[in-house]
Amino acid sequence: MRIIARRTLREFWEKHPEARQALQAWYADVKRAEWKSPAEIKAIYRNASFLADNRVVFNVKGNQYRLMVVIQYQHGIVYIRFVGTHQEYDRIDAARI
C-alpha cells in the first residue's frame, strides 16, 4: 500500500516518543500489505474498527493511541487522517476528518 503521509506519524512520535516503535511497525506492515477489502485488514488487525467512507481506526500501542485512515482499495492508497490519544480521538468527528 502507498501511505500518505508518513510525516503525520513522525510528527506525532516526536511529541510522543513512546509511540514511535508501534507506529513504525504499523507503517512497515501496511507498506507491505496489498489490501483489497476490509476483511483482509480484519484478518490481521482484529481490533480495527470500520467506519463509513472506507475509514478505518486502528488501536496502537496496546490501545493507548488511535490511528484513523481512509483507504482507497482500488488504488492501494492509505491516507492518514488522524493519530492521537483516545481523549483526542473522542473530541474529533471521525466521519468528517
mmCIF file as gemmi writes it, N, C-alpha and C atoms, coordinates in Angstrom:
data_model
loop_
_atom_site.group_PDB
_atom_site.id
_atom_site.type_symbol
_atom_site.label_atom_id
_atom_site.label_alt_id
_atom_site.label_comp_id
_atom_site.label_asym_id
_atom_site.label_entity_id
_atom_site.label_seq_id
_atom_site.pdbx_PDB_ins_code
_atom_site.Cartn_x
_atom_site.Cartn_y
_atom_site.Cartn_z
_atom_site.occupancy
_atom_site.B_iso_or_equiv
_atom_site.pdbx_formal_charge
_atom_site.auth_seq_id
_atom_site.auth_asym_id
_atom_site.pdbx_PDB_model_num
ATOM 1 N N . MET Axp A 1 ? 0.845 -1.169 0 1 0 ? 1 A 1
ATOM 2 C CA . MET Axp A 1 ? 0 0 0 1 0 ? 1 A 1
ATOM 3 C C . MET Axp A 1 ? 0.9 1.245 0 1 0 ? 1 A 1
ATOM 4 N N . ARG Axp A 2 ? 0.409 2.266 -0.607 1 0 ? 2 A 1
ATOM 5 C CA . ARG Axp A 2 ? 1.093 3.566 -0.572 1 0 ? 2 A 1
ATOM 6 C C . ARG Axp A 2 ? 0.468 4.378 0.561 1 0 ? 2 A 1
ATOM 7 N N . ILE Axp A 3 ? 1.293 4.895 1.437 1 0 ? 3 A 1
ATOM 8 C CA . ILE Axp A 3 ? 0.806 5.586 2.628 1 0 ? 3 A 1
ATOM 9 C C . ILE Axp A 3 ? 1.096 7.076 2.51 1 0 ? 3 A 1
ATOM 10 N N . ILE Axp A 4 ? 0.045 7.863 2.698 1 0 ? 4 A 1
ATOM 11 C CA . ILE Axp A 4 ? 0.156 9.325 2.643 1 0 ? 4 A 1
ATOM 12 C C . ILE Axp A 4 ? -0.401 9.862 3.959 1 0 ? 4 A 1
ATOM 13 N N . ALA Axp A 5 ? 0.267 10.519 4.755 1 0 ? 5 A 1
ATOM 14 C CA . ALA Axp A 5 ? 1.628 10.97 4.711 1 0 ? 5 A 1
ATOM 15 C C . ALA Axp A 5 ? 2.349 10.497 5.974 1 0 ? 5 A 1
ATOM 16 N N . ARG Axp A 6 ? 3.492 9.925 5.782 1 0 ? 6 A 1
ATOM 17 C CA . ARG Axp A 6 ? 4.298 9.421 6.897 1 0 ? 6 A 1
ATOM 18 C C . ARG Axp A 6 ? 4.679 10.548 7.851 1 0 ? 6 A 1
ATOM 19 N N . ARG Axp A 7 ? 4.787 11.733 7.319 1 0 ? 7 A 1
ATOM 20 C CA . ARG Axp A 7 ? 5.157 12.886 8.137 1 0 ? 7 A 1
ATOM 21 C C . ARG Axp A 7 ? 4.212 13.063 9.332 1 0 ? 7 A 1
ATOM 22 N N . THR Axp A 8 ? 2.938 12.776 9.144 1 0 ? 8 A 1
ATOM 23 C CA . THR Axp A 8 ? 1.968 12.874 10.234 1 0 ? 8 A 1
ATOM 24 C C . THR Axp A 8 ? 2.361 11.956 11.38 1 0 ? 8 A 1
ATOM 25 N N . LEU Axp A 9 ? 2.771 10.742 11.047 1 0 ? 9 A 1
ATOM 26 C CA . LEU Axp A 9 ? 3.217 9.8 12.081 1 0 ? 9 A 1
ATOM 27 C C . LEU Axp A 9 ? 4.483 10.302 12.763 1 0 ? 9 A 1
ATOM 28 N N . ARG Axp A 10 ? 5.437 10.749 11.958 1 0 ? 10 A 1
ATOM 29 C CA . ARG Axp A 10 ? 6.708 11.228 12.507 1 0 ? 10 A 1
ATOM 30 C C . ARG Axp A 10 ? 6.494 12.412 13.459 1 0 ? 10 A 1
ATOM 31 N N . GLU Axp A 11 ? 5.666 13.34 13.073 1 0 ? 11 A 1
ATOM 32 C CA . GLU Axp A 11 ? 5.399 14.492 13.933 1 0 ? 11 A 1
ATOM 33 C C . GLU Axp A 11 ? 4.761 14.056 15.241 1 0 ? 11 A 1
ATOM 34 N N . PHE Axp A 12 ? 3.91 13.041 15.18 1 0 ? 12 A 1
ATOM 35 C CA . PHE Axp A 12 ? 3.273 12.548 16.401 1 0 ? 12 A 1
ATOM 36 C C . PHE Axp A 12 ? 4.281 11.871 17.315 1 0 ? 12 A 1
ATOM 37 N N . TRP Axp A 13 ? 5.13 10.98 16.746 1 0 ? 13 A 1
ATOM 38 C CA . TRP Axp A 13 ? 6.059 10.267 17.631 1 0 ? 13 A 1
ATOM 39 C C . TRP Axp A 13 ? 7.168 11.174 18.147 1 0 ? 13 A 1
ATOM 40 N N . GLU Axp A 14 ? 7.397 12.293 17.492 1 0 ? 14 A 1
ATOM 41 C CA . GLU Axp A 14 ? 8.352 13.249 18.052 1 0 ? 14 A 1
ATOM 42 C C . GLU Axp A 14 ? 7.799 13.874 19.335 1 0 ? 14 A 1
ATOM 43 N N . LYS Axp A 15 ? 6.487 14.033 19.412 1 0 ? 15 A 1
ATOM 44 C CA . LYS Axp A 15 ? 5.834 14.549 20.621 1 0 ? 15 A 1
ATOM 45 C C . LYS Axp A 15 ? 5.56 13.448 21.636 1 0 ? 15 A 1
ATOM 46 N N . HIS Axp A 16 ? 5.391 12.214 21.142 1 0 ? 16 A 1
ATOM 47 C CA . HIS Axp A 16 ? 5.082 11.053 21.977 1 0 ? 16 A 1
ATOM 48 C C . HIS Axp A 16 ? 6.061 9.926 21.641 1 0 ? 16 A 1
ATOM 49 N N . PRO Axp A 17 ? 7.317 10.016 22.109 1 0 ? 17 A 1
ATOM 50 C CA . PRO Axp A 17 ? 8.343 9.035 21.73 1 0 ? 17 A 1
ATOM 51 C C . PRO Axp A 17 ? 7.974 7.583 22.049 1 0 ? 17 A 1
ATOM 52 N N . GLU Axp A 18 ? 7.142 7.375 23.049 1 0 ? 18 A 1
ATOM 53 C CA . GLU Axp A 18 ? 6.751 6.005 23.408 1 0 ? 18 A 1
ATOM 54 C C . GLU Axp A 18 ? 5.888 5.351 22.322 1 0 ? 18 A 1
ATOM 55 N N . ALA Axp A 19 ? 5.348 6.127 21.412 1 0 ? 19 A 1
ATOM 56 C CA . ALA Axp A 19 ? 4.52 5.598 20.322 1 0 ? 19 A 1
ATOM 57 C C . ALA Axp A 19 ? 5.338 5.264 19.077 1 0 ? 19 A 1
ATOM 58 N N . ARG Axp A 20 ? 6.596 5.681 19.05 1 0 ? 20 A 1
ATOM 59 C CA . ARG Axp A 20 ? 7.403 5.553 17.827 1 0 ? 20 A 1
ATOM 60 C C . ARG Axp A 20 ? 7.5 4.112 17.314 1 0 ? 20 A 1
ATOM 61 N N . GLN Axp A 21 ? 7.893 3.204 18.15 1 0 ? 21 A 1
ATOM 62 C CA . GLN Axp A 21 ? 8.09 1.828 17.703 1 0 ? 21 A 1
ATOM 63 C C . GLN Axp A 21 ? 6.795 1.226 17.159 1 0 ? 21 A 1
ATOM 64 N N . ALA Axp A 22 ? 5.692 1.442 17.852 1 0 ? 22 A 1
ATOM 65 C CA . ALA Axp A 22 ? 4.41 0.882 17.404 1 0 ? 22 A 1
ATOM 66 C C . ALA Axp A 22 ? 3.976 1.493 16.07 1 0 ? 22 A 1
ATOM 67 N N . LEU Axp A 23 ? 4.151 2.798 15.916 1 0 ? 23 A 1
ATOM 68 C CA . LEU Axp A 23 ? 3.767 3.448 14.66 1 0 ? 23 A 1
ATOM 69 C C . LEU Axp A 23 ? 4.674 3.031 13.508 1 0 ? 23 A 1
ATOM 70 N N . GLN Axp A 24 ? 5.962 2.87 13.772 1 0 ? 24 A 1
ATOM 71 C CA . GLN Axp A 24 ? 6.868 2.411 12.727 1 0 ? 24 A 1
ATOM 72 C C . GLN Axp A 24 ? 6.542 0.981 12.309 1 0 ? 24 A 1
ATOM 73 N N . ALA Axp A 25 ? 6.166 0.147 13.267 1 0 ? 25 A 1
ATOM 74 C CA . ALA Axp A 25 ? 5.783 -1.232 12.946 1 0 ? 25 A 1
ATOM 75 C C . ALA Axp A 25 ? 4.504 -1.248 12.107 1 0 ? 25 A 1
ATOM 76 N N . TRP Axp A 26 ? 3.529 -0.425 12.488 1 0 ? 26 A 1
ATOM 77 C CA . TRP Axp A 26 ? 2.292 -0.336 11.71 1 0 ? 26 A 1
ATOM 78 C C . TRP Axp A 26 ? 2.609 0.12 10.287 1 0 ? 26 A 1
ATOM 79 N N . TYR Axp A 27 ? 3.432 1.141 10.156 1 0 ? 27 A 1
ATOM 80 C CA . TYR Axp A 27 ? 3.799 1.67 8.845 1 0 ? 27 A 1
ATOM 81 C C . TYR Axp A 27 ? 4.448 0.579 7.984 1 0 ? 27 A 1
ATOM 82 N N . ALA Axp A 28 ? 5.387 -0.152 8.55 1 0 ? 28 A 1
ATOM 83 C CA . ALA Axp A 28 ? 6.078 -1.211 7.802 1 0 ? 28 A 1
ATOM 84 C C . ALA Axp A 28 ? 5.099 -2.298 7.364 1 0 ? 28 A 1
ATOM 85 N N . ASP Axp A 29 ? 4.188 -2.691 8.246 1 0 ? 29 A 1
ATOM 86 C CA . ASP Axp A 29 ? 3.189 -3.715 7.899 1 0 ? 29 A 1
ATOM 87 C C . ASP Axp A 29 ? 2.298 -3.252 6.756 1 0 ? 29 A 1
ATOM 88 N N . VAL Axp A 30 ? 1.812 -2.036 6.848 1 0 ? 30 A 1
ATOM 89 C CA . VAL Axp A 30 ? 0.876 -1.527 5.842 1 0 ? 30 A 1
ATOM 90 C C . VAL Axp A 30 ? 1.575 -1.303 4.508 1 0 ? 30 A 1
ATOM 91 N N . LYS Axp A 31 ? 2.814 -0.863 4.547 1 0 ? 31 A 1
ATOM 92 C CA . LYS Axp A 31 ? 3.568 -0.644 3.305 1 0 ? 31 A 1
ATOM 93 C C . LYS Axp A 31 ? 3.692 -1.953 2.508 1 0 ? 31 A 1
ATOM 94 N N . ARG Axp A 32 ? 3.834 -3.062 3.203 1 0 ? 32 A 1
ATOM 95 C CA . ARG Axp A 32 ? 3.95 -4.371 2.539 1 0 ? 32 A 1
ATOM 96 C C . ARG Axp A 32 ? 2.596 -4.964 2.147 1 0 ? 32 A 1
ATOM 97 N N . ALA Axp A 33 ? 1.532 -4.466 2.74 1 0 ? 33 A 1
ATOM 98 C CA . ALA Axp A 33 ? 0.197 -5.034 2.511 1 0 ? 33 A 1
ATOM 99 C C . ALA Axp A 33 ? -0.326 -4.699 1.115 1 0 ? 33 A 1
ATOM 100 N N . GLU Axp A 34 ? -1.287 -5.499 0.689 1 0 ? 34 A 1
ATOM 101 C CA . GLU Axp A 34 ? -1.989 -5.259 -0.577 1 0 ? 34 A 1
ATOM 102 C C . GLU Axp A 34 ? -3.478 -5.474 -0.338 1 0 ? 34 A 1
ATOM 103 N N . TRP Axp A 35 ? -4.037 -4.675 0.559 1 0 ? 35 A 1
ATOM 104 C CA . TRP Axp A 35 ? -5.434 -4.85 0.942 1 0 ? 35 A 1
ATOM 105 C C . TRP Axp A 35 ? -6.376 -4.524 -0.197 1 0 ? 35 A 1
ATOM 106 N N . LYS Axp A 36 ? -7.346 -5.397 -0.377 1 0 ? 36 A 1
ATOM 107 C CA . LYS Axp A 36 ? -8.384 -5.194 -1.383 1 0 ? 36 A 1
ATOM 108 C C . LYS Axp A 36 ? -9.763 -5.031 -0.751 1 0 ? 36 A 1
ATOM 109 N N . SER Axp A 37 ? -9.85 -5.301 0.564 1 0 ? 37 A 1
ATOM 110 C CA . SER Axp A 37 ? -11.147 -5.216 1.24 1 0 ? 37 A 1
ATOM 111 C C . SER Axp A 37 ? -10.951 -5.092 2.755 1 0 ? 37 A 1
ATOM 112 N N . PRO Axp A 38 ? -11.972 -4.627 3.463 1 0 ? 38 A 1
ATOM 113 C CA . PRO Axp A 38 ? -11.891 -4.566 4.926 1 0 ? 38 A 1
ATOM 114 C C . PRO Axp A 38 ? -11.639 -5.937 5.57 1 0 ? 38 A 1
ATOM 115 N N . ALA Axp A 39 ? -12.137 -6.983 4.959 1 0 ? 39 A 1
ATOM 116 C CA . ALA Axp A 39 ? -11.938 -8.323 5.516 1 0 ? 39 A 1
ATOM 117 C C . ALA Axp A 39 ? -10.456 -8.681 5.607 1 0 ? 39 A 1
ATOM 118 N N . GLU Axp A 40 ? -9.669 -8.243 4.648 1 0 ? 40 A 1
ATOM 119 C CA . GLU Axp A 40 ? -8.235 -8.516 4.668 1 0 ? 40 A 1
ATOM 120 C C . GLU Axp A 40 ? -7.549 -7.768 5.814 1 0 ? 40 A 1
ATOM 121 N N . ILE Axp A 41 ? -8.03 -6.587 6.116 1 0 ? 41 A 1
ATOM 122 C CA . ILE Axp A 41 ? -7.487 -5.839 7.254 1 0 ? 41 A 1
ATOM 123 C C . ILE Axp A 41 ? -7.882 -6.526 8.556 1 0 ? 41 A 1
ATOM 124 N N . LYS Axp A 42 ? -9.135 -6.9 8.666 1 0 ? 42 A 1
ATOM 125 C CA . LYS Axp A 42 ? -9.664 -7.518 9.891 1 0 ? 42 A 1
ATOM 126 C C . LYS Axp A 42 ? -8.94 -8.833 10.198 1 0 ? 42 A 1
ATOM 127 N N . ALA Axp A 43 ? -8.489 -9.535 9.179 1 0 ? 43 A 1
ATOM 128 C CA . ALA Axp A 43 ? -7.767 -10.788 9.391 1 0 ? 43 A 1
ATOM 129 C C . ALA Axp A 43 ? -6.444 -10.56 10.124 1 0 ? 43 A 1
ATOM 130 N N . ILE Axp A 44 ? -5.857 -9.387 9.951 1 0 ? 44 A 1
ATOM 131 C CA . ILE Axp A 44 ? -4.573 -9.07 10.575 1 0 ? 44 A 1
ATOM 132 C C . ILE Axp A 44 ? -4.758 -8.217 11.825 1 0 ? 44 A 1
ATOM 133 N N . TYR Axp A 45 ? -5.616 -7.219 11.723 1 0 ? 45 A 1
ATOM 134 C CA . TYR Axp A 45 ? -5.874 -6.279 12.817 1 0 ? 45 A 1
ATOM 135 C C . TYR Axp A 45 ? -7.288 -6.51 13.338 1 0 ? 45 A 1
ATOM 136 N N . ARG Axp A 46 ? -7.416 -7.456 14.235 1 0 ? 46 A 1
ATOM 137 C CA . ARG Axp A 46 ? -8.745 -7.852 14.729 1 0 ? 46 A 1
ATOM 138 C C . ARG Axp A 46 ? -9.464 -6.74 15.476 1 0 ? 46 A 1
ATOM 139 N N . ASN Axp A 47 ? -8.713 -5.801 16.043 1 0 ? 47 A 1
ATOM 140 C CA . ASN Axp A 47 ? -9.336 -4.712 16.794 1 0 ? 47 A 1
ATOM 141 C C . ASN Axp A 47 ? -9.599 -3.473 15.949 1 0 ? 47 A 1
ATOM 142 N N . ALA Axp A 48 ? -9.341 -3.559 14.661 1 0 ? 48 A 1
ATOM 143 C CA . ALA Axp A 48 ? -9.61 -2.412 13.784 1 0 ? 48 A 1
ATOM 144 C C . ALA Axp A 48 ? -11.114 -2.171 13.728 1 0 ? 48 A 1
ATOM 145 N N . SER Axp A 49 ? -11.479 -0.892 13.688 1 0 ? 49 A 1
ATOM 146 C CA . SER Axp A 49 ? -12.889 -0.508 13.574 1 0 ? 49 A 1
ATOM 147 C C . SER Axp A 49 ? -13.103 0.118 12.204 1 0 ? 49 A 1
ATOM 148 N N . PHE Axp A 50 ? -14.22 -0.218 11.591 1 0 ? 50 A 1
ATOM 149 C CA . PHE Axp A 50 ? -14.509 0.255 10.25 1 0 ? 50 A 1
ATOM 150 C C . PHE Axp A 50 ? -15.673 1.238 10.291 1 0 ? 50 A 1
ATOM 151 N N . LEU Axp A 51 ? -15.453 2.403 9.704 1 0 ? 51 A 1
ATOM 152 C CA . LEU Axp A 51 ? -16.454 3.459 9.653 1 0 ? 51 A 1
ATOM 153 C C . LEU Axp A 51 ? -16.886 3.657 8.208 1 0 ? 51 A 1
ATOM 154 N N . ALA Axp A 52 ? -17.825 4.546 7.995 1 0 ? 52 A 1
ATOM 155 C CA . ALA Axp A 52 ? -18.294 4.845 6.639 1 0 ? 52 A 1
ATOM 156 C C . ALA Axp A 52 ? -17.169 5.434 5.797 1 0 ? 52 A 1
ATOM 157 N N . ASP Axp A 53 ? -17.366 5.399 4.5 1 0 ? 53 A 1
ATOM 158 C CA . ASP Axp A 53 ? -16.443 6.009 3.536 1 0 ? 53 A 1
ATOM 159 C C . ASP Axp A 53 ? -15.027 5.46 3.626 1 0 ? 53 A 1
ATOM 160 N N . ASN Axp A 54 ? -14.902 4.153 3.825 1 0 ? 54 A 1
ATOM 161 C CA . ASN Axp A 54 ? -13.609 3.458 3.843 1 0 ? 54 A 1
ATOM 162 C C . ASN Axp A 54 ? -12.656 3.978 4.91 1 0 ? 54 A 1
ATOM 163 N N . ARG Axp A 55 ? -13.193 4.432 6.019 1 0 ? 55 A 1
ATOM 164 C CA . ARG Axp A 55 ? -12.38 4.879 7.151 1 0 ? 55 A 1
ATOM 165 C C . ARG Axp A 55 ? -12.137 3.697 8.078 1 0 ? 55 A 1
ATOM 166 N N . VAL Axp A 56 ? -10.898 3.616 8.549 1 0 ? 56 A 1
ATOM 167 C CA . VAL Axp A 56 ? -10.515 2.522 9.449 1 0 ? 56 A 1
ATOM 168 C C . VAL Axp A 56 ? -9.777 3.141 10.634 1 0 ? 56 A 1
ATOM 169 N N . VAL Axp A 57 ? -10.129 2.672 11.832 1 0 ? 57 A 1
ATOM 170 C CA . VAL Axp A 57 ? -9.476 3.131 13.052 1 0 ? 57 A 1
ATOM 171 C C . VAL Axp A 57 ? -8.682 1.963 13.623 1 0 ? 57 A 1
ATOM 172 N N . PHE Axp A 58 ? -7.386 2.192 13.825 1 0 ? 58 A 1
ATOM 173 C CA . PHE Axp A 58 ? -6.5 1.188 14.407 1 0 ? 58 A 1
ATOM 174 C C . PHE Axp A 58 ? -6.168 1.595 15.836 1 0 ? 58 A 1
ATOM 175 N N . ASN Axp A 59 ? -6.145 0.623 16.718 1 0 ? 59 A 1
ATOM 176 C CA . ASN Axp A 59 ? -5.655 0.836 18.079 1 0 ? 59 A 1
ATOM 177 C C . ASN Axp A 59 ? -4.152 0.582 18.053 1 0 ? 59 A 1
ATOM 178 N N . VAL Axp A 60 ? -3.396 1.529 18.59 1 0 ? 60 A 1
ATOM 179 C CA . VAL Axp A 60 ? -1.939 1.459 18.529 1 0 ? 60 A 1
ATOM 180 C C . VAL Axp A 60 ? -1.359 1.409 19.927 1 0 ? 60 A 1
ATOM 181 N N . LYS Axp A 61 ? -0.307 0.627 20.078 1 0 ? 61 A 1
ATOM 182 C CA . LYS Axp A 61 ? 0.447 0.501 21.332 1 0 ? 61 A 1
ATOM 183 C C . LYS Axp A 61 ? -0.465 0.102 22.487 1 0 ? 61 A 1
ATOM 184 N N . GLY Axp A 62 ? -1.033 -1.074 22.351 1 0 ? 62 A 1
ATOM 185 C CA . GLY Axp A 62 ? -1.875 -1.593 23.422 1 0 ? 62 A 1
ATOM 186 C C . GLY Axp A 62 ? -3.083 -0.722 23.695 1 0 ? 62 A 1
ATOM 187 N N . ASN Axp A 63 ? -3.619 -0.121 22.641 1 0 ? 63 A 1
ATOM 188 C CA . ASN Axp A 63 ? -4.827 0.68 22.731 1 0 ? 63 A 1
ATOM 189 C C . ASN Axp A 63 ? -4.614 2.039 23.406 1 0 ? 63 A 1
ATOM 190 N N . GLN Axp A 64 ? -3.365 2.488 23.497 1 0 ? 64 A 1
ATOM 191 C CA . GLN Axp A 64 ? -3.087 3.803 24.083 1 0 ? 64 A 1
ATOM 192 C C . GLN Axp A 64 ? -3.366 4.929 23.09 1 0 ? 64 A 1
ATOM 193 N N . TYR Axp A 65 ? -3.247 4.638 21.802 1 0 ? 65 A 1
ATOM 194 C CA . TYR Axp A 65 ? -3.409 5.65 20.769 1 0 ? 65 A 1
ATOM 195 C C . TYR Axp A 65 ? -4.365 5.147 19.699 1 0 ? 65 A 1
ATOM 196 N N . ARG Axp A 66 ? -4.898 6.085 18.945 1 0 ? 66 A 1
ATOM 197 C CA . ARG Axp A 66 ? -5.767 5.755 17.823 1 0 ? 66 A 1
ATOM 198 C C . ARG Axp A 66 ? -5.174 6.343 16.547 1 0 ? 66 A 1
ATOM 199 N N . LEU Axp A 67 ? -5.279 5.569 15.499 1 0 ? 67 A 1
ATOM 200 C CA . LEU Axp A 67 ? -4.799 5.969 14.18 1 0 ? 67 A 1
ATOM 201 C C . LEU Axp A 67 ? -5.946 5.758 13.207 1 0 ? 67 A 1
ATOM 202 N N . MET Axp A 68 ? -6.408 6.835 12.575 1 0 ? 68 A 1
ATOM 203 C CA . MET Axp A 68 ? -7.507 6.726 11.629 1 0 ? 68 A 1
ATOM 204 C C . MET Axp A 68 ? -6.999 7.01 10.224 1 0 ? 68 A 1
ATOM 205 N N . VAL Axp A 69 ? -7.405 6.157 9.301 1 0 ? 69 A 1
ATOM 206 C CA . VAL Axp A 69 ? -7.004 6.293 7.907 1 0 ? 69 A 1
ATOM 207 C C . VAL Axp A 69 ? -8.221 6.186 7.005 1 0 ? 69 A 1
ATOM 208 N N . VAL Axp A 70 ? -8.052 6.665 5.793 1 0 ? 70 A 1
ATOM 209 C CA . VAL Axp A 70 ? -9.029 6.454 4.728 1 0 ? 70 A 1
ATOM 210 C C . VAL Axp A 70 ? -8.308 5.636 3.67 1 0 ? 70 A 1
ATOM 211 N N . ILE Axp A 71 ? -8.958 4.58 3.208 1 0 ? 71 A 1
ATOM 212 C CA . ILE Axp A 71 ? -8.307 3.672 2.262 1 0 ? 71 A 1
ATOM 213 C C . ILE Axp A 71 ? -9.023 3.683 0.915 1 0 ? 71 A 1
ATOM 214 N N . GLN Axp A 72 ? -8.244 3.847 -0.132 1 0 ? 72 A 1
ATOM 215 C CA . GLN Axp A 72 ? -8.739 3.659 -1.5 1 0 ? 72 A 1
ATOM 216 C C . GLN Axp A 72 ? -8.224 2.294 -1.946 1 0 ? 72 A 1
ATOM 217 N N . TYR Axp A 73 ? -9.035 1.29 -1.744 1 0 ? 73 A 1
ATOM 218 C CA . TYR Axp A 73 ? -8.62 -0.086 -2.025 1 0 ? 73 A 1
ATOM 219 C C . TYR Axp A 73 ? -8.241 -0.274 -3.491 1 0 ? 73 A 1
ATOM 220 N N . GLN Axp A 74 ? -9.012 0.315 -4.409 1 0 ? 74 A 1
ATOM 221 C CA . GLN Axp A 74 ? -8.765 0.101 -5.838 1 0 ? 74 A 1
ATOM 222 C C . GLN Axp A 74 ? -7.435 0.677 -6.304 1 0 ? 74 A 1
ATOM 223 N N . HIS Axp A 75 ? -6.92 1.679 -5.574 1 0 ? 75 A 1
ATOM 224 C CA . HIS Axp A 75 ? -5.647 2.303 -5.946 1 0 ? 75 A 1
ATOM 225 C C . HIS Axp A 75 ? -4.511 1.929 -5.006 1 0 ? 75 A 1
ATOM 226 N N . GLY Axp A 76 ? -4.821 1.218 -3.938 1 0 ? 76 A 1
ATOM 227 C CA . GLY Axp A 76 ? -3.793 0.811 -2.991 1 0 ? 76 A 1
ATOM 228 C C . GLY Axp A 76 ? -3.203 1.97 -2.202 1 0 ? 76 A 1
ATOM 229 N N . ILE Axp A 77 ? -4.059 2.927 -1.818 1 0 ? 77 A 1
ATOM 230 C CA . ILE Axp A 77 ? -3.582 4.107 -1.101 1 0 ? 77 A 1
ATOM 231 C C . ILE Axp A 77 ? -4.231 4.19 0.274 1 0 ? 77 A 1
ATOM 232 N N . VAL Axp A 78 ? -3.407 4.501 1.277 1 0 ? 78 A 1
ATOM 233 C CA . VAL Axp A 78 ? -3.866 4.709 2.648 1 0 ? 78 A 1
ATOM 234 C C . VAL Axp A 78 ? -3.537 6.152 3.017 1 0 ? 78 A 1
ATOM 235 N N . TYR Axp A 79 ? -4.566 6.92 3.331 1 0 ? 79 A 1
ATOM 236 C CA . TYR Axp A 79 ? -4.388 8.317 3.737 1 0 ? 79 A 1
ATOM 237 C C . TYR Axp A 79 ? -4.504 8.408 5.257 1 0 ? 79 A 1
ATOM 238 N N . ILE Axp A 80 ? -3.457 8.861 5.913 1 0 ? 80 A 1
ATOM 239 C CA . ILE Axp A 80 ? -3.508 9.041 7.355 1 0 ? 80 A 1
ATOM 240 C C . ILE Axp A 80 ? -4.286 10.32 7.632 1 0 ? 80 A 1
ATOM 241 N N . ARG Axp A 81 ? -5.368 10.196 8.384 1 0 ? 81 A 1
ATOM 242 C CA . ARG Axp A 81 ? -6.229 11.338 8.671 1 0 ? 81 A 1
ATOM 243 C C . ARG Axp A 81 ? -6.092 11.834 10.109 1 0 ? 81 A 1
ATOM 244 N N . PHE Axp A 82 ? -5.712 10.928 11.021 1 0 ? 82 A 1
ATOM 245 C CA . PHE Axp A 82 ? -5.618 11.317 12.424 1 0 ? 82 A 1
ATOM 246 C C . PHE Axp A 82 ? -4.742 10.32 13.161 1 0 ? 82 A 1
ATOM 247 N N . VAL Axp A 83 ? -3.937 10.821 14.08 1 0 ? 83 A 1
ATOM 248 C CA . VAL Axp A 83 ? -3.233 9.984 15.041 1 0 ? 83 A 1
ATOM 249 C C . VAL Axp A 83 ? -3.22 10.765 16.346 1 0 ? 83 A 1
ATOM 250 N N . GLY Axp A 84 ? -3.597 10.094 17.427 1 0 ? 84 A 1
ATOM 251 C CA . GLY Axp A 84 ? -3.649 10.783 18.711 1 0 ? 84 A 1
ATOM 252 C C . GLY Axp A 84 ? -4.036 9.85 19.833 1 0 ? 84 A 1
ATOM 253 N N . THR Axp A 85 ? -4.191 10.438 20.991 1 0 ? 85 A 1
ATOM 254 C CA . THR Axp A 85 ? -4.608 9.671 22.163 1 0 ? 85 A 1
ATOM 255 C C . THR Axp A 85 ? -6.102 9.368 22.064 1 0 ? 85 A 1
ATOM 256 N N . HIS Axp A 86 ? -6.575 8.489 22.94 1 0 ? 86 A 1
ATOM 257 C CA . HIS Axp A 86 ? -8.012 8.209 22.972 1 0 ? 86 A 1
ATOM 258 C C . HIS Axp A 86 ? -8.804 9.473 23.285 1 0 ? 86 A 1
ATOM 259 N N . GLN Axp A 87 ? -8.298 10.272 24.203 1 0 ? 87 A 1
ATOM 260 C CA . GLN Axp A 87 ? -9.004 11.504 24.57 1 0 ? 87 A 1
ATOM 261 C C . GLN Axp A 87 ? -9.097 12.446 23.37 1 0 ? 87 A 1
ATOM 262 N N . GLU Axp A 88 ? -8.021 12.56 22.603 1 0 ? 88 A 1
ATOM 263 C CA . GLU Axp A 88 ? -8.045 13.406 21.41 1 0 ? 88 A 1
ATOM 264 C C . GLU Axp A 88 ? -8.998 12.847 20.362 1 0 ? 88 A 1
ATOM 265 N N . TYR Axp A 89 ? -9.002 11.527 20.217 1 0 ? 89 A 1
ATOM 266 C CA . TYR Axp A 89 ? -9.9 10.887 19.253 1 0 ? 89 A 1
ATOM 267 C C . TYR Axp A 89 ? -11.359 11.136 19.622 1 0 ? 89 A 1
ATOM 268 N N . ASP Axp A 90 ? -11.662 11.092 20.906 1 0 ? 90 A 1
ATOM 269 C CA . ASP Axp A 90 ? -13.031 11.306 21.357 1 0 ? 90 A 1
ATOM 270 C C . ASP Axp A 90 ? -13.533 12.717 21.041 1 0 ? 90 A 1
ATOM 271 N N . ARG Axp A 91 ? -12.63 13.649 20.832 1 0 ? 91 A 1
ATOM 272 C CA . ARG Axp A 91 ? -13.018 15.041 20.555 1 0 ? 91 A 1
ATOM 273 C C . ARG Axp A 91 ? -13.177 15.346 19.069 1 0 ? 91 A 1
ATOM 274 N N . ILE Axp A 92 ? -12.811 14.418 18.199 1 0 ? 92 A 1
ATOM 275 C CA . ILE Axp A 92 ? -12.937 14.69 16.761 1 0 ? 92 A 1
ATOM 276 C C . ILE Axp A 92 ? -14.211 14.071 16.206 1 0 ? 92 A 1
ATOM 277 N N . ASP Axp A 93 ? -14.601 14.514 15.043 1 0 ? 93 A 1
ATOM 278 C CA . ASP Axp A 93 ? -15.698 13.901 14.31 1 0 ? 93 A 1
ATOM 279 C C . ASP Axp A 93 ? -15.054 13.002 13.256 1 0 ? 93 A 1
ATOM 280 N N . ALA Axp A 94 ? -14.95 11.731 13.572 1 0 ? 94 A 1
ATOM 281 C CA . ALA Axp A 94 ? -14.242 10.783 12.709 1 0 ? 94 A 1
ATOM 282 C C . ALA Axp A 94 ? -14.859 10.681 11.313 1 0 ? 94 A 1
ATOM 283 N N . ALA Axp A 95 ? -16.114 11.012 11.178 1 0 ? 95 A 1
ATOM 284 C CA . ALA Axp A 95 ? -16.779 10.94 9.87 1 0 ? 95 A 1
ATOM 285 C C . ALA Axp A 95 ? -16.41 12.108 8.967 1 0 ? 95 A 1
ATOM 286 N N . ARG Axp A 96 ? -15.819 13.155 9.546 1 0 ? 96 A 1
ATOM 287 C CA . ARG Axp A 96 ? -15.534 14.354 8.753 1 0 ? 96 A 1
ATOM 288 C C . ARG Axp A 96 ? -14.056 14.66 8.617 1 0 ? 96 A 1
ATOM 289 N N . ILE Axp A 97 ? -13.225 14.099 9.446 1 0 ? 97 A 1
ATOM 290 C CA . ILE Axp A 97 ? -11.804 14.436 9.423 1 0 ? 97 A 1
ATOM 291 C C . ILE Axp A 97 ? -11.071 13.748 8.283 1 0 ? 97 A 1
